[in-house]
mmCIF file of C-alpha atoms and ligand atoms in Angstrom:
data_model
loop_
_atom_site.group_PDB
_atom_site.id
_atom_site.type_symbol
_atom_site.label_atom_id
_atom_site.label_comp_id
_atom_site.label_asym_id
_atom_site.label_seq_id
_atom_site.Cartn_x
_atom_site.Cartn_y
_atom_site.Cartn_z
ATOM 1 C CA MET A 6 0.000 0.000 0.000
ATOM 2 C CA PHE A 7 2.623 2.512 1.060
ATOM 3 C CA PRO A 8 6.051 2.559 -0.587
ATOM 4 C CA PRO A 9 8.763 1.396 1.841
ATOM 5 C CA ARG A 10 10.266 4.320 3.769
ATOM 6 C CA PRO A 11 13.858 5.086 2.723
ATOM 7 C CA ARG A 12 16.307 3.666 5.239
ATOM 8 C CA VAL A 13 17.760 6.354 7.510
ATOM 9 C CA PRO A 14 21.549 5.875 7.839
ATOM 10 C CA GLU A 15 22.849 5.283 11.349
ATOM 11 C CA GLY A 16 26.009 6.158 13.281
ATOM 12 C CA ASP A 17 28.874 7.481 11.150
ATOM 13 C CA ALA A 18 26.925 6.772 7.949
ATOM 14 C CA ALA A 19 24.402 9.410 9.065
ATOM 15 C CA ILE A 20 27.225 11.923 9.607
ATOM 16 C CA ARG A 21 28.767 11.082 6.248
ATOM 17 C CA ALA A 22 25.384 11.567 4.561
ATOM 18 C CA THR A 23 25.533 15.260 5.511
ATOM 19 C CA ASP A 24 28.167 15.648 2.781
ATOM 20 C CA ASN A 25 25.540 14.818 0.200
ATOM 21 C CA ASP A 26 23.246 17.527 1.631
ATOM 22 C CA ALA A 27 26.029 20.120 1.452
ATOM 23 C CA ALA A 28 26.965 19.160 -2.122
ATOM 24 C CA LEU A 29 23.327 19.191 -3.303
ATOM 25 C CA ALA A 30 22.757 22.582 -1.688
ATOM 26 C CA ARG A 31 25.779 23.972 -3.529
ATOM 27 C CA LEU A 32 24.720 22.390 -6.824
ATOM 28 C CA SER A 33 21.279 23.952 -6.432
ATOM 29 C CA ALA A 34 22.680 27.423 -5.628
ATOM 30 C CA VAL A 35 24.948 27.201 -8.688
ATOM 31 C CA ARG A 36 22.137 26.100 -11.015
ATOM 32 C CA ARG A 37 19.854 28.864 -9.799
ATOM 33 C CA GLY A 38 22.536 31.479 -10.502
ATOM 34 C CA TYR A 39 23.462 32.422 -6.918
ATOM 35 C CA LEU A 40 27.018 31.093 -7.220
ATOM 36 C CA THR A 41 29.447 30.228 -9.996
ATOM 37 C CA ASP A 42 31.228 26.903 -9.566
ATOM 38 C CA PRO A 43 32.032 24.732 -12.576
ATOM 39 C CA PHE A 44 33.540 22.038 -10.335
ATOM 40 C CA ILE A 45 30.563 20.929 -8.246
ATOM 41 C CA THR A 46 28.715 18.941 -10.966
ATOM 42 C CA PRO A 47 31.426 16.264 -11.448
ATOM 43 C CA LEU A 48 31.434 15.683 -7.666
ATOM 44 C CA VAL A 49 27.700 14.946 -7.451
ATOM 45 C CA PRO A 50 26.619 11.557 -8.796
ATOM 46 C CA ARG A 51 23.669 11.824 -11.230
ATOM 47 C CA ALA A 52 23.686 15.599 -10.746
ATOM 48 C CA HIS A 53 21.246 16.130 -13.631
ATOM 49 C CA LEU A 54 18.519 14.229 -11.714
ATOM 50 C CA GLU A 55 18.786 16.300 -8.541
ATOM 51 C CA PRO A 56 15.946 18.755 -7.867
ATOM 52 C CA SER A 57 16.651 22.349 -6.781
ATOM 53 C CA ARG A 58 16.591 23.259 -3.122
ATOM 54 C CA PRO A 59 14.107 25.819 -1.685
ATOM 55 C CA PRO A 60 15.069 29.519 -1.953
ATOM 56 C CA LEU A 61 15.864 29.695 1.766
ATOM 57 C CA ILE A 62 18.531 26.989 1.419
ATOM 58 C CA ASN A 63 19.925 28.600 -1.752
ATOM 59 C CA ILE A 64 20.252 31.989 -0.045
ATOM 60 C CA GLY A 65 21.887 30.448 3.054
ATOM 61 C CA THR A 66 24.353 28.571 0.848
ATOM 62 C CA TYR A 67 25.108 31.772 -1.049
ATOM 63 C CA VAL A 68 25.754 33.881 2.084
ATOM 64 C CA ARG A 69 27.937 31.190 3.677
ATOM 65 C CA SER A 70 29.928 30.630 0.500
ATOM 66 C CA GLU A 71 30.543 34.321 -0.227
ATOM 67 C CA ALA A 72 31.668 35.036 3.341
ATOM 68 C CA LEU A 73 33.968 32.009 3.537
ATOM 69 C CA ASP A 74 35.464 32.839 0.127
ATOM 70 C CA GLU A 75 36.226 36.351 1.313
ATOM 71 C CA LEU A 76 38.001 35.115 4.438
ATOM 72 C CA VAL A 77 39.992 32.450 2.570
ATOM 73 C CA ASN A 78 40.968 34.841 -0.219
ATOM 74 C CA GLY A 79 41.933 37.414 2.420
ATOM 75 C CA TRP A 80 44.210 34.852 4.061
ATOM 76 C CA LEU A 81 45.867 34.034 0.732
ATOM 77 C CA ALA A 82 46.378 37.756 0.077
ATOM 78 C CA LEU A 83 47.920 38.337 3.530
ATOM 79 C CA SER A 84 50.328 35.450 3.001
ATOM 80 C CA ALA A 85 51.324 36.865 -0.387
ATOM 81 C CA GLN A 86 51.910 40.247 1.249
ATOM 82 C CA GLU A 87 54.467 38.504 3.469
ATOM 83 C CA GLY A 88 56.073 36.915 0.448
ATOM 84 C CA ALA A 89 55.019 33.429 1.600
ATOM 85 C CA LYS A 90 52.944 30.732 -0.006
ATOM 86 C CA CYS A 91 50.305 29.344 2.302
ATOM 87 C CA GLN A 92 48.949 25.956 3.291
ATOM 88 C CA ILE A 93 45.266 25.169 3.689
ATOM 89 C CA VAL A 94 44.000 22.130 5.595
ATOM 90 C CA SER A 95 40.284 21.503 5.091
ATOM 91 C CA MET A 96 38.887 19.007 7.597
ATOM 92 C CA GLY A 97 35.602 17.229 6.924
ATOM 93 C CA ALA A 98 36.049 18.592 3.396
ATOM 94 C CA GLY A 99 33.491 16.241 1.832
ATOM 95 C CA SER A 100 32.718 17.208 -1.761
ATOM 96 C CA ASP A 101 33.999 20.753 -1.349
ATOM 97 C CA THR A 102 35.361 22.394 -4.527
ATOM 98 C CA ARG A 103 37.381 25.167 -2.907
ATOM 99 C CA PHE A 104 40.767 23.798 -3.989
ATOM 100 C CA TRP A 105 39.746 23.844 -7.680
ATOM 101 C CA ARG A 106 38.338 27.334 -7.414
ATOM 102 C CA ILE A 107 41.548 28.666 -5.845
ATOM 103 C CA ALA A 108 43.813 26.716 -8.212
ATOM 104 C CA THR A 109 42.089 28.232 -11.266
ATOM 105 C CA GLY A 110 41.801 31.740 -9.797
ATOM 106 C CA PRO A 111 44.089 34.739 -9.271
ATOM 107 C CA SER A 112 45.635 33.351 -6.022
ATOM 108 C CA ARG A 113 46.711 30.018 -7.520
ATOM 109 C CA ASP A 114 50.417 30.825 -7.207
ATOM 110 C CA ASN A 115 50.028 31.611 -3.484
ATOM 111 C CA LEU A 116 49.160 28.054 -2.546
ATOM 112 C CA ALA A 117 51.919 25.724 -1.336
ATOM 113 C CA ARG A 118 49.636 22.863 -0.257
ATOM 114 C CA TYR A 119 45.936 22.156 -0.057
ATOM 115 C CA ILE A 120 45.108 19.164 2.129
ATOM 116 C CA GLU A 121 41.620 17.684 2.494
ATOM 117 C CA ILE A 122 40.687 15.158 5.175
ATOM 118 C CA ASP A 123 37.490 13.147 5.631
ATOM 119 C CA PHE A 124 36.298 9.629 6.454
ATOM 120 C CA PRO A 125 37.764 7.007 4.058
ATOM 121 C CA GLU A 126 34.346 6.285 2.519
ATOM 122 C CA ILE A 127 34.090 9.951 1.479
ATOM 123 C CA THR A 128 37.704 10.336 0.295
ATOM 124 C CA THR A 129 37.482 7.133 -1.795
ATOM 125 C CA LYS A 130 34.369 8.464 -3.516
ATOM 126 C CA LYS A 131 35.999 11.849 -4.092
ATOM 127 C CA ALA A 132 39.245 10.342 -5.403
ATOM 128 C CA MET A 133 37.221 8.300 -7.907
ATOM 129 C CA ALA A 134 35.210 11.336 -8.994
ATOM 130 C CA ILE A 135 38.441 13.307 -9.502
ATOM 131 C CA ARG A 136 39.984 10.510 -11.601
ATOM 132 C CA LYS A 137 36.815 10.285 -13.708
ATOM 133 C CA SER A 138 36.519 14.018 -14.410
ATOM 134 C CA LYS A 139 38.889 15.713 -16.854
ATOM 135 C CA ASP A 140 37.878 19.113 -15.461
ATOM 136 C CA LEU A 141 38.888 18.122 -11.921
ATOM 137 C CA SER A 142 41.996 16.089 -12.687
ATOM 138 C CA ALA A 143 43.467 18.571 -15.191
ATOM 139 C CA VAL A 144 43.804 21.129 -12.368
ATOM 140 C CA LEU A 145 45.933 18.770 -10.231
ATOM 141 C CA GLY A 146 48.898 18.706 -12.624
ATOM 142 C CA LYS A 147 50.439 16.268 -15.078
ATOM 143 C CA PRO A 148 48.890 12.775 -14.871
ATOM 144 C CA GLU A 149 52.266 11.260 -13.915
ATOM 145 C CA ASP A 150 52.415 13.579 -10.864
ATOM 146 C CA VAL A 151 49.019 12.448 -9.522
ATOM 147 C CA SER A 152 48.687 9.148 -7.662
ATOM 148 C CA LEU A 153 46.185 7.229 -5.591
ATOM 149 C CA ALA A 154 47.461 5.813 -2.279
ATOM 150 C CA ASN A 155 46.308 3.742 0.707
ATOM 151 C CA GLY A 156 44.024 1.469 -1.289
ATOM 152 C CA GLY A 157 42.371 4.379 -3.111
ATOM 153 C CA THR A 158 41.401 6.274 0.067
ATOM 154 C CA ALA A 159 44.095 8.926 -0.556
ATOM 155 C CA LEU A 160 45.240 10.921 -3.547
ATOM 156 C CA HIS A 161 48.447 12.932 -3.911
ATOM 157 C CA SER A 162 49.456 15.581 -6.415
ATOM 158 C CA PRO A 163 52.026 18.394 -6.297
ATOM 159 C CA VAL A 164 49.755 20.808 -4.352
ATOM 160 C CA TYR A 165 46.503 18.951 -3.616
ATOM 161 C CA HIS A 166 46.381 16.021 -1.163
ATOM 162 C CA LEU A 167 43.286 14.042 -0.189
ATOM 163 C CA LEU A 168 43.658 12.016 3.017
ATOM 164 C CA ALA A 169 41.454 9.686 5.054
ATOM 165 C CA ALA A 170 41.173 9.974 8.842
ATOM 166 C CA ASP A 171 38.632 9.971 11.629
ATOM 167 C CA LEU A 172 39.049 13.405 13.194
ATOM 168 C CA ARG A 173 37.615 12.190 16.515
ATOM 169 C CA LEU A 174 40.659 9.998 17.195
ATOM 170 C CA PRO A 175 43.593 11.451 19.136
ATOM 171 C CA PRO A 176 45.482 13.616 16.608
ATOM 172 C CA ALA A 177 48.815 12.080 17.619
ATOM 173 C CA GLU A 178 47.498 8.788 16.187
ATOM 174 C CA SER A 179 45.320 9.983 13.318
ATOM 175 C CA LEU A 180 46.820 13.225 11.962
ATOM 176 C CA ALA A 181 50.467 13.148 12.999
ATOM 177 C CA PRO A 182 51.387 10.149 10.802
ATOM 178 C CA LEU A 183 49.682 11.798 7.822
ATOM 179 C CA LEU A 184 50.802 15.393 8.226
ATOM 180 C CA THR A 185 53.768 15.968 10.458
ATOM 181 C CA THR A 186 56.060 12.942 10.678
ATOM 182 C CA GLY A 187 58.889 11.793 8.419
ATOM 183 C CA PRO A 188 61.842 13.634 6.946
ATOM 184 C CA GLU A 189 59.613 15.834 4.751
ATOM 185 C CA PRO A 190 56.288 16.309 6.521
ATOM 186 C CA LEU A 191 53.355 17.289 4.321
ATOM 187 C CA LEU A 192 52.530 20.182 6.668
ATOM 188 C CA SER A 193 55.289 22.683 7.350
ATOM 189 C CA PRO A 194 55.086 24.677 10.621
ATOM 190 C CA SER A 195 56.964 27.515 8.871
ATOM 191 C CA LEU A 196 54.329 28.541 6.324
ATOM 192 C CA PRO A 197 51.189 30.599 7.024
ATOM 193 C CA THR A 198 48.505 27.940 7.454
ATOM 194 C CA LEU A 199 44.735 28.090 7.416
ATOM 195 C CA LEU A 200 42.526 25.383 8.952
ATOM 196 C CA LEU A 201 38.991 25.066 7.583
ATOM 197 C CA PHE A 202 36.169 23.309 9.423
ATOM 198 C CA GLU A 203 33.061 23.871 7.347
ATOM 199 C CA CYS A 204 30.187 22.244 9.201
ATOM 200 C CA VAL A 205 32.175 19.391 10.750
ATOM 201 C CA LEU A 206 33.195 20.092 14.379
ATOM 202 C CA VAL A 207 29.525 20.250 15.351
ATOM 203 C CA TYR A 208 29.299 16.468 14.799
ATOM 204 C CA MET A 209 32.189 15.807 17.204
ATOM 205 C CA SER A 210 32.445 16.022 20.983
ATOM 206 C CA PRO A 211 33.866 19.311 22.303
ATOM 207 C CA ALA A 212 36.736 17.271 23.829
ATOM 208 C CA ALA A 213 37.696 15.798 20.447
ATOM 209 C CA SER A 214 37.565 19.120 18.592
ATOM 210 C CA GLY A 215 39.476 20.784 21.458
ATOM 211 C CA SER A 216 42.298 18.210 21.135
ATOM 212 C CA LEU A 217 42.403 18.775 17.397
ATOM 213 C CA LEU A 218 42.812 22.525 17.748
ATOM 214 C CA GLN A 219 45.357 22.136 20.560
ATOM 215 C CA TRP A 220 47.396 19.719 18.433
ATOM 216 C CA PHE A 221 47.630 22.247 15.578
ATOM 217 C CA THR A 222 48.351 25.036 18.087
ATOM 218 C CA ASP A 223 51.279 23.032 19.503
ATOM 219 C CA TYR A 224 52.642 22.146 16.064
ATOM 220 C CA PHE A 225 52.767 25.847 15.169
ATOM 221 C CA SER A 226 54.568 26.766 18.383
ATOM 222 C CA SER A 227 58.301 27.426 18.615
ATOM 223 C CA GLN A 228 59.085 24.002 20.076
ATOM 224 C CA SER A 229 57.976 22.166 16.963
ATOM 225 C CA SER A 230 60.029 24.126 14.445
ATOM 226 C CA SER A 231 63.561 23.297 13.421
ATOM 227 C CA PRO A 232 66.369 25.584 14.660
ATOM 228 C CA THR A 233 66.706 27.015 11.139
ATOM 229 C CA SER A 234 63.053 27.979 10.633
ATOM 230 C CA SER A 235 60.574 29.680 12.904
ATOM 231 C CA PRO A 236 56.875 28.855 13.199
ATOM 232 C CA SER A 237 54.417 30.781 11.118
ATOM 233 C CA VAL A 238 50.994 32.227 11.713
ATOM 234 C CA LEU A 239 48.057 29.819 12.079
ATOM 235 C CA GLY A 240 44.485 30.762 11.162
ATOM 236 C CA CYS A 241 41.236 28.873 11.424
ATOM 237 C CA ILE A 242 37.685 29.270 10.149
ATOM 238 C CA VAL A 243 34.779 27.335 11.630
ATOM 239 C CA TYR A 244 31.311 27.434 10.100
ATOM 240 C CA GLU A 245 28.410 25.767 11.896
ATOM 241 C CA MET A 246 25.163 25.960 13.857
ATOM 242 C CA PHE A 247 25.031 27.442 17.365
ATOM 243 C CA ALA A 248 22.471 28.642 19.963
ATOM 244 C CA LEU A 249 20.571 25.377 19.712
ATOM 245 C CA GLY A 250 18.990 25.728 23.173
ATOM 246 C CA ASP A 251 16.306 28.203 22.056
ATOM 247 C CA GLN A 252 12.981 27.212 20.597
ATOM 248 C CA PHE A 253 14.112 27.273 16.978
ATOM 249 C CA GLY A 254 17.406 25.560 17.827
ATOM 250 C CA LYS A 255 15.487 22.723 19.463
ATOM 251 C CA VAL A 256 13.477 22.226 16.263
ATOM 252 C CA MET A 257 16.742 22.005 14.280
ATOM 253 C CA VAL A 258 18.157 19.473 16.756
ATOM 254 C CA ASN A 259 14.995 17.327 16.575
ATOM 255 C CA ASN A 260 14.902 17.407 12.778
ATOM 256 C CA LEU A 261 18.469 16.131 12.675
ATOM 257 C CA LYS A 262 17.782 13.552 15.389
ATOM 258 C CA ALA A 263 15.146 12.052 13.091
ATOM 259 C CA ARG A 264 18.007 11.469 10.646
ATOM 260 C CA ASN A 265 20.198 9.971 13.411
ATOM 261 C CA VAL A 266 22.501 13.001 13.435
ATOM 262 C CA SER A 267 23.377 14.616 16.774
ATOM 263 C CA LEU A 268 25.255 17.862 17.317
ATOM 264 C CA PRO A 269 27.377 17.477 20.481
ATOM 265 C CA GLY A 270 29.822 20.118 19.220
ATOM 266 C CA ALA A 271 27.252 22.909 19.592
ATOM 267 C CA GLU A 272 26.884 22.459 23.363
ATOM 268 C CA PRO A 273 29.653 24.875 24.458
ATOM 269 C CA TYR A 274 28.228 27.586 22.166
ATOM 270 C CA PRO A 275 24.740 28.522 23.428
ATOM 271 C CA THR A 276 25.110 32.218 22.529
ATOM 272 C CA PHE A 277 26.819 34.412 19.969
ATOM 273 C CA GLU A 278 29.148 35.768 22.688
ATOM 274 C CA SER A 279 30.407 32.271 23.473
ATOM 275 C CA LEU A 280 31.708 31.583 19.935
ATOM 276 C CA PRO A 281 35.183 33.208 20.168
ATOM 277 C CA ASN A 282 35.987 30.944 23.166
ATOM 278 C CA ARG A 283 36.686 28.221 20.649
ATOM 279 C CA PHE A 284 40.030 29.938 19.935
ATOM 280 C CA LEU A 285 40.592 32.032 23.053
ATOM 281 C CA LYS A 286 40.730 28.929 25.257
ATOM 282 C CA HIS A 287 43.744 27.725 23.237
ATOM 283 C CA GLY A 288 45.536 31.044 23.766
ATOM 284 C CA TRP A 289 44.926 32.425 20.260
ATOM 285 C CA GLU A 290 45.270 36.194 19.927
ATOM 286 C CA VAL A 291 42.393 36.866 17.512
ATOM 287 C CA ALA A 292 38.880 35.391 17.657
ATOM 288 C CA LYS A 293 35.880 36.898 15.855
ATOM 289 C CA ALA A 294 32.445 35.715 14.810
ATOM 290 C CA LEU A 295 29.516 36.775 12.652
ATOM 291 C CA THR A 296 26.140 35.141 12.123
ATOM 292 C CA LEU A 297 24.912 34.535 8.575
ATOM 293 C CA LYS A 298 22.019 36.845 9.419
ATOM 294 C CA ASP A 299 24.402 39.729 10.114
ATOM 295 C CA ILE A 300 26.566 38.887 7.115
ATOM 296 C CA ARG A 301 23.554 39.013 4.801
ATOM 297 C CA ARG A 302 22.350 42.308 6.278
ATOM 298 C CA GLU A 303 25.601 44.171 6.723
ATOM 299 C CA TYR A 304 28.320 42.569 4.635
ATOM 300 C CA ILE A 305 26.773 41.586 1.283
ATOM 301 C CA SER A 306 26.639 44.549 -1.096
ATOM 302 C CA GLN A 307 23.322 46.101 -2.057
ATOM 303 C CA ALA A 308 23.976 45.281 -5.723
ATOM 304 C CA GLU A 309 24.440 41.595 -4.878
ATOM 305 C CA LEU A 310 21.346 41.523 -2.628
ATOM 306 C CA GLU A 311 19.345 43.016 -5.478
ATOM 307 C CA ARG A 312 20.786 40.531 -7.971
ATOM 308 C CA ILE A 313 19.927 37.500 -5.852
ATOM 309 C CA SER A 314 16.476 38.843 -5.004
ATOM 310 C CA GLN A 315 15.678 38.596 -8.757
ATOM 311 C CA LEU A 316 16.576 34.907 -8.907
ATOM 312 C CA GLU A 317 13.655 33.455 -6.919
ATOM 313 C CA MET A 318 10.700 34.639 -4.890
ATOM 314 C CA LEU A 319 11.201 34.562 -1.141
ATOM 315 C CA ASP A 320 8.316 35.856 0.975
ATOM 316 C CA GLU A 321 9.470 34.743 4.385
ATOM 317 C CA ILE A 322 12.310 37.106 5.267
ATOM 318 C CA GLU A 323 11.571 36.556 8.984
ATOM 319 C CA GLU A 324 11.950 32.804 8.626
ATOM 320 C CA LEU A 325 15.130 33.274 6.586
ATOM 321 C CA GLU A 326 16.604 35.510 9.291
ATOM 322 C CA LEU A 327 15.629 33.066 12.032
ATOM 323 C CA VAL A 328 17.485 30.264 10.261
ATOM 324 C CA LEU A 329 20.510 32.417 9.377
ATOM 325 C CA ALA A 330 20.749 33.636 13.005
ATOM 326 C CA HIS A 331 21.558 30.042 14.036
ATOM 327 C CA TYR A 332 24.593 29.684 11.756
ATOM 328 C CA ALA A 333 27.883 31.471 12.377
ATOM 329 C CA ILE A 334 31.335 31.824 10.943
ATOM 330 C CA THR A 335 33.968 32.044 13.662
ATOM 331 C CA TRP A 336 37.569 32.742 12.790
ATOM 332 C CA GLY A 337 40.775 33.091 14.740
ATOM 333 C CA VAL A 338 44.505 33.686 14.473
ATOM 334 C CA LYS A 339 47.412 32.375 16.503
ATOM 335 C CA LEU A 340 50.408 34.632 15.998
ATOM 336 C CA PRO A 341 53.973 33.400 16.286
ATOM 337 C CA SER A 342 55.842 35.006 19.183
ATOM 338 C CA ASN A 343 58.504 36.496 16.881
ATOM 339 C CA ALA A 344 56.133 38.271 14.442
ATOM 340 C CA ASP A 345 56.059 41.736 15.979
ATOM 341 C CA GLY A 346 56.174 43.669 12.704
ATOM 342 C CA LEU A 347 53.485 41.534 11.133
ATOM 343 C CA LYS A 348 50.893 41.300 13.844
ATOM 344 C CA ALA A 349 48.637 44.165 12.785
ATOM 345 C CA GLN A 350 47.767 42.816 9.358
ATOM 346 C CA TRP A 351 46.773 39.361 10.637
ATOM 347 C CA ARG A 352 44.712 40.890 13.444
ATOM 348 C CA GLU A 353 42.674 42.773 10.857
ATOM 349 C CA TRP A 354 41.843 39.684 8.783
ATOM 350 C CA SER A 355 38.087 39.938 8.430
ATOM 351 C CA ILE A 356 35.024 40.122 6.207
ATOM 352 C CA LYS A 357 34.541 43.637 4.817
ATOM 353 C CA ARG A 358 31.413 45.479 5.922
ATOM 354 C CA LYS A 359 29.488 46.840 2.932
ATOM 355 C CA ALA A 360 29.657 50.550 2.215
ATOM 356 C CA THR A 361 26.627 52.435 3.509
ATOM 357 C CA SER A 362 25.317 55.321 1.419
HETATM 358 C C1 SAM B 27 28.112 18.777 6.368
HETATM 359 S S1 SAM B 27 29.424 17.964 5.582
HETATM 360 C C2 SAM B 27 30.387 19.356 5.076
HETATM 361 C C3 SAM B 27 31.244 19.105 3.882
HETATM 362 C C4 SAM B 27 32.057 20.311 3.426
HETATM 363 N N1 SAM B 27 32.931 20.783 4.479
HETATM 364 C C5 SAM B 27 31.136 21.430 2.987
HETATM 365 O O1 SAM B 27 30.910 22.355 3.767
HETATM 366 O O2 SAM B 27 30.636 21.365 1.876
HETATM 367 C C6 SAM B 27 30.375 17.281 6.941
HETATM 368 C C7 SAM B 27 31.582 16.495 6.494
HETATM 369 O O3 SAM B 27 32.388 16.229 7.643
HETATM 370 C C8 SAM B 27 32.828 14.897 7.589
HETATM 371 N N2 SAM B 27 33.104 14.421 8.961
HETATM 372 C C9 SAM B 27 32.272 14.502 10.035
HETATM 373 N N3 SAM B 27 32.855 13.950 11.113
HETATM 374 C C10 SAM B 27 34.085 13.524 10.711
HETATM 375 C C11 SAM B 27 35.143 12.851 11.375
HETATM 376 N N4 SAM B 27 35.051 12.491 12.662
HETATM 377 N N5 SAM B 27 36.259 12.543 10.680
HETATM 378 C C12 SAM B 27 36.355 12.884 9.368
HETATM 379 N N6 SAM B 27 35.377 13.531 8.679
HETATM 380 C C13 SAM B 27 34.245 13.836 9.340
HETATM 381 C C14 SAM B 27 31.657 14.149 6.947
HETATM 382 O O4 SAM B 27 32.038 12.899 6.433
HETATM 383 C C15 SAM B 27 31.225 15.146 5.863
HETATM 384 O O5 SAM B 27 31.923 14.968 4.674
#
């Protein structure tokens, strides 16, 4: 009589399934004209069969993507100003296309390494999609310089590296062997480095994400660097939900619970004011946050707001703002102790407020 209900994934499979949601939201925002991204289609299986997402999701995806792009591009520009190439480590990267967008854009020569980490099931799928797509693989370099590793769960190329790990495990066991050990570690402590956590820490316990951040903080401290090179500046951007204790937050939590996804990482962040603690508690010098609601209102230019308002009808601005008020971008900087002359520019790394007339 009734069709069988689709099986809801459980445990880690439910967490991994969130990658599909993020990729479909991006695909939808690109198709509707909010964003430009020629690299998302080859990463979504049977992309042509996927329906568009509602306007509210498209707008949220647009605001998040524009703001994150501005911060990442700002970081690349600051590194270039210092005459250094930078490293980016994207954790829980899923089907993200950021590497391809940077590597085909004006900052491509400022990138020393771009490392993506996710569960092996996700990295295997991504590595296969990259190998299958000429558009994706051509950006990695000559075919002879690109190789699969670890049974197809990893992929290496001159700049881009895709690695499999469970980020909840102690970093000394999971990340250190991949990133920082051996005669030529993949991650150098002496280059400006940006960590990206786009909607991933929220699925982990606060203890696990705290150890992760502390491990990177320690690696970029003076003790870890060789006597001939000093540690460089470390930045981090976290995008995720917060303030889940209010009425609307509880609805979000329950909706995700129905899909077997829980959000333990949001517990220490019940308010906007609590967000910078994520970095301050590790002794970082800079920690700032903005909600997507504020970014849409105060940081996206009027011309862009007008352009996207023509793309689709959206009646419920109040509902949009309620949703966007529960998502935030938090970013921080840990400065090396010997960087006196350089501190000001890194402290000002931010999203630009739009000009008011
Ligand atoms: C919501 S998706 C976000 C994907 C991508 N960052 C984006 O914003 O488009 C969350 C991603 O984090 C990954 N993830 C969650 N917990 C993880 C863990 N403990 N170890 C590795 N990856 C994890 C999931 O597999 C998934 O790809």
